[in-house]
Amino acid sequence: MIVAEIIQKGLTISSSTSDIPYQYSGNIQMQFIKDETYDNFSVIGFYRTNYFEKTQLLEIDENGVFSLNKDAFQKDGLLNLSFLLVSELKEVHLGVVSFIVRSTIGNGNDILPEERTEWIKIVRSEVDGYLKSIDLDDKFDIMQDKDSENIWNEIFN
């Protein structure tokens, strides 16, 4: 099922909708509709989110249909799509169409543990991962005074 069409008119692109599925969605199909003036051009598509450092390549079929996998919906925020038209002699960039991936709860993959110790492990893993992602895992003064195991025990006991 195609949830949005990206429509090219001349050198501009727009979307048929601003509503796309929420966070944690996956395998969401969209379609690029090329301006007839550019029928002899091939289409290359890209996407980027506000949490990817690199632009990702879209696989677009001969009908202009492409799928966005779960990684495009991993977090809430901006989802940007960009397209390039290529012929033997020209390359034409068409700009960006932006969507907002809206937040939701429950990613469908995690089973919530009942044991308190399991929750502690999950929270610890998430916090550790976050601190590393923002390069703060080794910069906390509290970490210099006590080892991290003691800190976690003090917080959760």
C-alpha positions as a LaTeX table, in Angstrom:
\begin{tabular}{lrrr}
\hline
Residue & $x$ (\AA) & $y$ (\AA) & $z$ (\AA) \\
\hline
Met1 & 0.00 & 0.00 & 0.00 \\
Ile2 & 1.44 & 3.35 & $-1.04$ \\
Val3 & 1.08 & 5.88 & 1.78 \\
Ala4 & 2.45 & 8.94 & $-0.04$ \\
Glu5 & 3.30 & 10.07 & $-3.54$ \\
Ile6 & 6.23 & 12.36 & $-4.19$ \\
Ile7 & 5.20 & 14.39 & $-7.23$ \\
Gln8 & 7.67 & 16.14 & $-9.51$ \\
Lys9 & 6.55 & 19.23 & $-11.44$ \\
Gly10 & 9.44 & 20.71 & $-13.35$ \\
Leu11 & 12.28 & 21.21 & $-10.89$ \\
Thr12 & 10.17 & 21.03 & $-7.72$ \\
Ile13 & 8.86 & 18.10 & $-5.73$ \\
Ser14 & 5.98 & 17.91 & $-3.27$ \\
Ser15 & 4.10 & 15.25 & $-1.37$ \\
Ser16 & 0.50 & 14.17 & $-1.74$ \\
Thr17 & 0.20 & 14.07 & 2.07 \\
Ser18 & 1.97 & 15.11 & 5.23 \\
Asp19 & 0.63 & 12.14 & 7.21 \\
Ile20 & 2.91 & 9.14 & 7.28 \\
Pro21 & 2.95 & 6.23 & 9.73 \\
Tyr22 & 4.29 & 6.70 & 13.23 \\
Gln23 & 7.60 & 5.79 & 14.83 \\
Tyr24 & 8.59 & 2.07 & 14.76 \\
Ser25 & 6.77 & 1.51 & 11.46 \\
Gly26 & 8.57 & $-0.33$ & 8.70 \\
Asn27 & 8.41 & $-1.40$ & 5.05 \\
Ile28 & 6.32 & 1.66 & 4.23 \\
Gln29 & 5.83 & 2.19 & 0.51 \\
Met30 & 5.88 & 5.53 & $-1.25$ \\
Gln31 & 5.97 & 6.41 & $-4.93$ \\
Phe32 & 7.94 & 8.96 & $-6.92$ \\
Ile33 & 5.92 & 10.34 & $-9.84$ \\
Lys34 & 8.18 & 11.85 & $-12.46$ \\
Asp35 & 7.29 & 14.88 & $-14.57$ \\
Glu36 & 6.70 & 13.69 & $-18.16$ \\
Thr37 & 9.36 & 16.12 & $-19.37$ \\
Tyr38 & 11.94 & 13.90 & $-17.64$ \\
Asp39 & 10.70 & 10.49 & $-18.84$ \\
Asn40 & 14.10 & 9.61 & $-20.31$ \\
Phe41 & 15.84 & 10.22 & $-16.94$ \\
Ser42 & 16.56 & 7.57 & $-14.30$ \\
Val43 & 15.60 & 8.35 & $-10.70$ \\
Ile44 & 17.92 & 7.98 & $-7.73$ \\
Gly45 & 16.44 & 8.59 & $-4.30$ \\
Phe46 & 17.93 & 9.28 & $-0.90$ \\
Tyr47 & 16.65 & 9.61 & 2.65 \\
Arg48 & 18.04 & 10.95 & 5.86 \\
Thr49 & 16.67 & 11.32 & 9.35 \\
Asn50 & 17.74 & 13.66 & 12.11 \\
Tyr51 & 19.58 & 10.78 & 13.83 \\
Phe52 & 21.47 & 9.31 & 10.84 \\
Glu53 & 24.90 & 10.74 & 10.18 \\
Lys54 & 24.85 & 9.53 & 6.58 \\
Thr55 & 22.35 & 9.79 & 3.77 \\
Gln56 & 20.80 & 6.44 & 2.82 \\
Leu57 & 20.06 & 5.27 & $-0.72$ \\
Leu58 & 16.50 & 4.35 & $-1.75$ \\
Glu59 & 15.82 & 1.42 & $-4.04$ \\
Ile60 & 13.25 & 2.70 & $-6.54$ \\
Asp61 & 11.57 & 0.30 & $-8.98$ \\
Glu62 & 10.55 & 1.05 & $-12.59$ \\
Asn63 & 7.16 & 2.34 & $-11.36$ \\
Gly64 & 8.77 & 4.80 & $-8.95$ \\
Val65 & 7.81 & 2.72 & $-5.88$ \\
Phe66 & 10.21 & 2.48 & $-2.95$ \\
Ser67 & 10.03 & 1.15 & 0.61 \\
Leu68 & 11.26 & 2.77 & 3.78 \\
Asn69 & 12.47 & 0.21 & 6.29 \\
Lys70 & 12.24 & 0.35 & 10.07 \\
Asp71 & 15.49 & 2.29 & 10.35 \\
Ala72 & 13.77 & 5.31 & 8.75 \\
Phe73 & 11.15 & 5.20 & 11.52 \\
Gln74 & 13.40 & 4.20 & 14.39 \\
Lys75 & 13.02 & 7.53 & 16.19 \\
Asp76 & 10.61 & 10.42 & 15.97 \\
Gly77 & 11.70 & 13.51 & 14.10 \\
Leu78 & 12.39 & 14.58 & 10.54 \\
Leu79 & 12.48 & 12.18 & 7.62 \\
Asn80 & 13.90 & 13.88 & 4.54 \\
Leu81 & 13.65 & 12.48 & 1.01 \\
Ser82 & 15.64 & 13.81 & $-1.92$ \\
Phe83 & 15.75 & 12.80 & $-5.58$ \\
Leu84 & 18.23 & 13.01 & $-8.42$ \\
Leu85 & 17.35 & 12.59 & $-12.09$ \\
Val86 & 20.12 & 11.25 & $-14.31$ \\
Ser87 & 20.43 & 11.01 & $-18.10$ \\
Glu88 & 23.47 & 10.38 & $-20.26$ \\
Leu89 & 24.36 & 14.07 & $-20.26$ \\
Lys90 & 22.64 & 15.63 & $-17.26$ \\
Glu91 & 22.12 & 15.31 & $-13.54$ \\
Val92 & 19.19 & 17.23 & $-12.07$ \\
His93 & 18.76 & 17.48 & $-8.28$ \\
Leu94 & 15.20 & 18.15 & $-7.16$ \\
Gly95 & 15.53 & 19.22 & $-3.55$ \\
Val96 & 13.96 & 17.76 & $-0.43$ \\
Val97 & 10.53 & 16.68 & 0.78 \\
Ser98 & 10.30 & 16.44 & 4.57 \\
Phe99 & 7.97 & 14.43 & 6.75 \\
Ile100 & 7.59 & 14.31 & 10.50 \\
Val101 & 7.78 & 10.85 & 12.06 \\
Arg102 & 5.52 & 11.22 & 15.07 \\
Ser103 & 6.35 & 9.46 & 18.32 \\
Thr104 & 4.51 & 6.52 & 19.75 \\
Ile105 & 5.15 & 4.00 & 22.50 \\
Gly106 & 6.07 & 0.33 & 22.27 \\
Asn107 & 8.17 & $-0.78$ & 19.36 \\
Gly108 & 6.60 & $-4.23$ & 19.18 \\
Asn109 & 9.94 & $-5.98$ & 19.60 \\
Asp110 & 10.53 & $-5.55$ & 23.29 \\
Ile111 & 8.82 & $-7.77$ & 25.79 \\
Leu112 & 8.58 & $-5.98$ & 29.09 \\
Pro113 & 10.26 & $-8.02$ & 31.84 \\
Glu114 & 8.55 & $-8.59$ & 35.15 \\
Glu115 & 11.68 & $-9.01$ & 37.23 \\
Arg116 & 13.05 & $-5.83$ & 38.83 \\
Thr117 & 16.63 & $-6.87$ & 38.11 \\
Glu118 & 15.79 & $-7.16$ & 34.41 \\
Trp119 & 14.39 & $-3.62$ & 34.38 \\
Ile120 & 17.60 & $-2.37$ & 35.99 \\
Lys121 & 19.64 & $-4.05$ & 33.24 \\
Ile122 & 17.46 & $-2.52$ & 30.52 \\
Val123 & 17.57 & 0.99 & 31.99 \\
Arg124 & 21.30 & 0.72 & 32.56 \\
Ser125 & 21.89 & $-0.41$ & 28.99 \\
Glu126 & 19.77 & 2.43 & 27.57 \\
Val127 & 21.44 & 5.10 & 29.72 \\
Asp128 & 24.92 & 3.76 & 28.95 \\
Gly129 & 24.11 & 3.74 & 25.22 \\
Tyr130 & 22.75 & 7.27 & 25.37 \\
Leu131 & 25.76 & 8.61 & 27.27 \\
Lys132 & 28.09 & 7.02 & 24.72 \\
Ser133 & 26.06 & 8.42 & 21.81 \\
Ile134 & 26.51 & 11.97 & 23.11 \\
Asp135 & 30.12 & 11.33 & 24.13 \\
Leu136 & 29.51 & 11.79 & 27.86 \\
Asp137 & 30.11 & 8.27 & 29.09 \\
Asp138 & 33.54 & 9.13 & 30.51 \\
Lys139 & 32.94 & 12.76 & 31.51 \\
Phe140 & 30.70 & 12.48 & 34.57 \\
Asp141 & 32.42 & 13.64 & 37.78 \\
Ile142 & 30.40 & 11.11 & 39.74 \\
Met143 & 31.99 & 8.34 & 37.71 \\
Gln144 & 35.44 & 9.45 & 38.85 \\
Asp145 & 34.53 & 9.08 & 42.53 \\
Lys146 & 32.80 & 5.70 & 42.39 \\
Asp147 & 32.69 & 2.88 & 39.97 \\
Ser148 & 29.59 & 2.62 & 37.82 \\
Glu149 & 28.40 & $-0.61$ & 39.48 \\
Asn150 & 28.15 & 1.12 & 42.87 \\
Ile151 & 26.34 & 4.09 & 41.31 \\
Trp152 & 23.75 & 1.84 & 39.71 \\
Asn153 & 23.25 & $-0.04$ & 42.99 \\
Glu154 & 22.72 & 3.24 & 44.84 \\
Ile155 & 20.16 & 4.42 & 42.29 \\
Phe156 & 18.12 & 1.23 & 42.14 \\
Asn157 & 18.40 & $-0.16$ & 45.67 \\
\hline
\end{tabular}
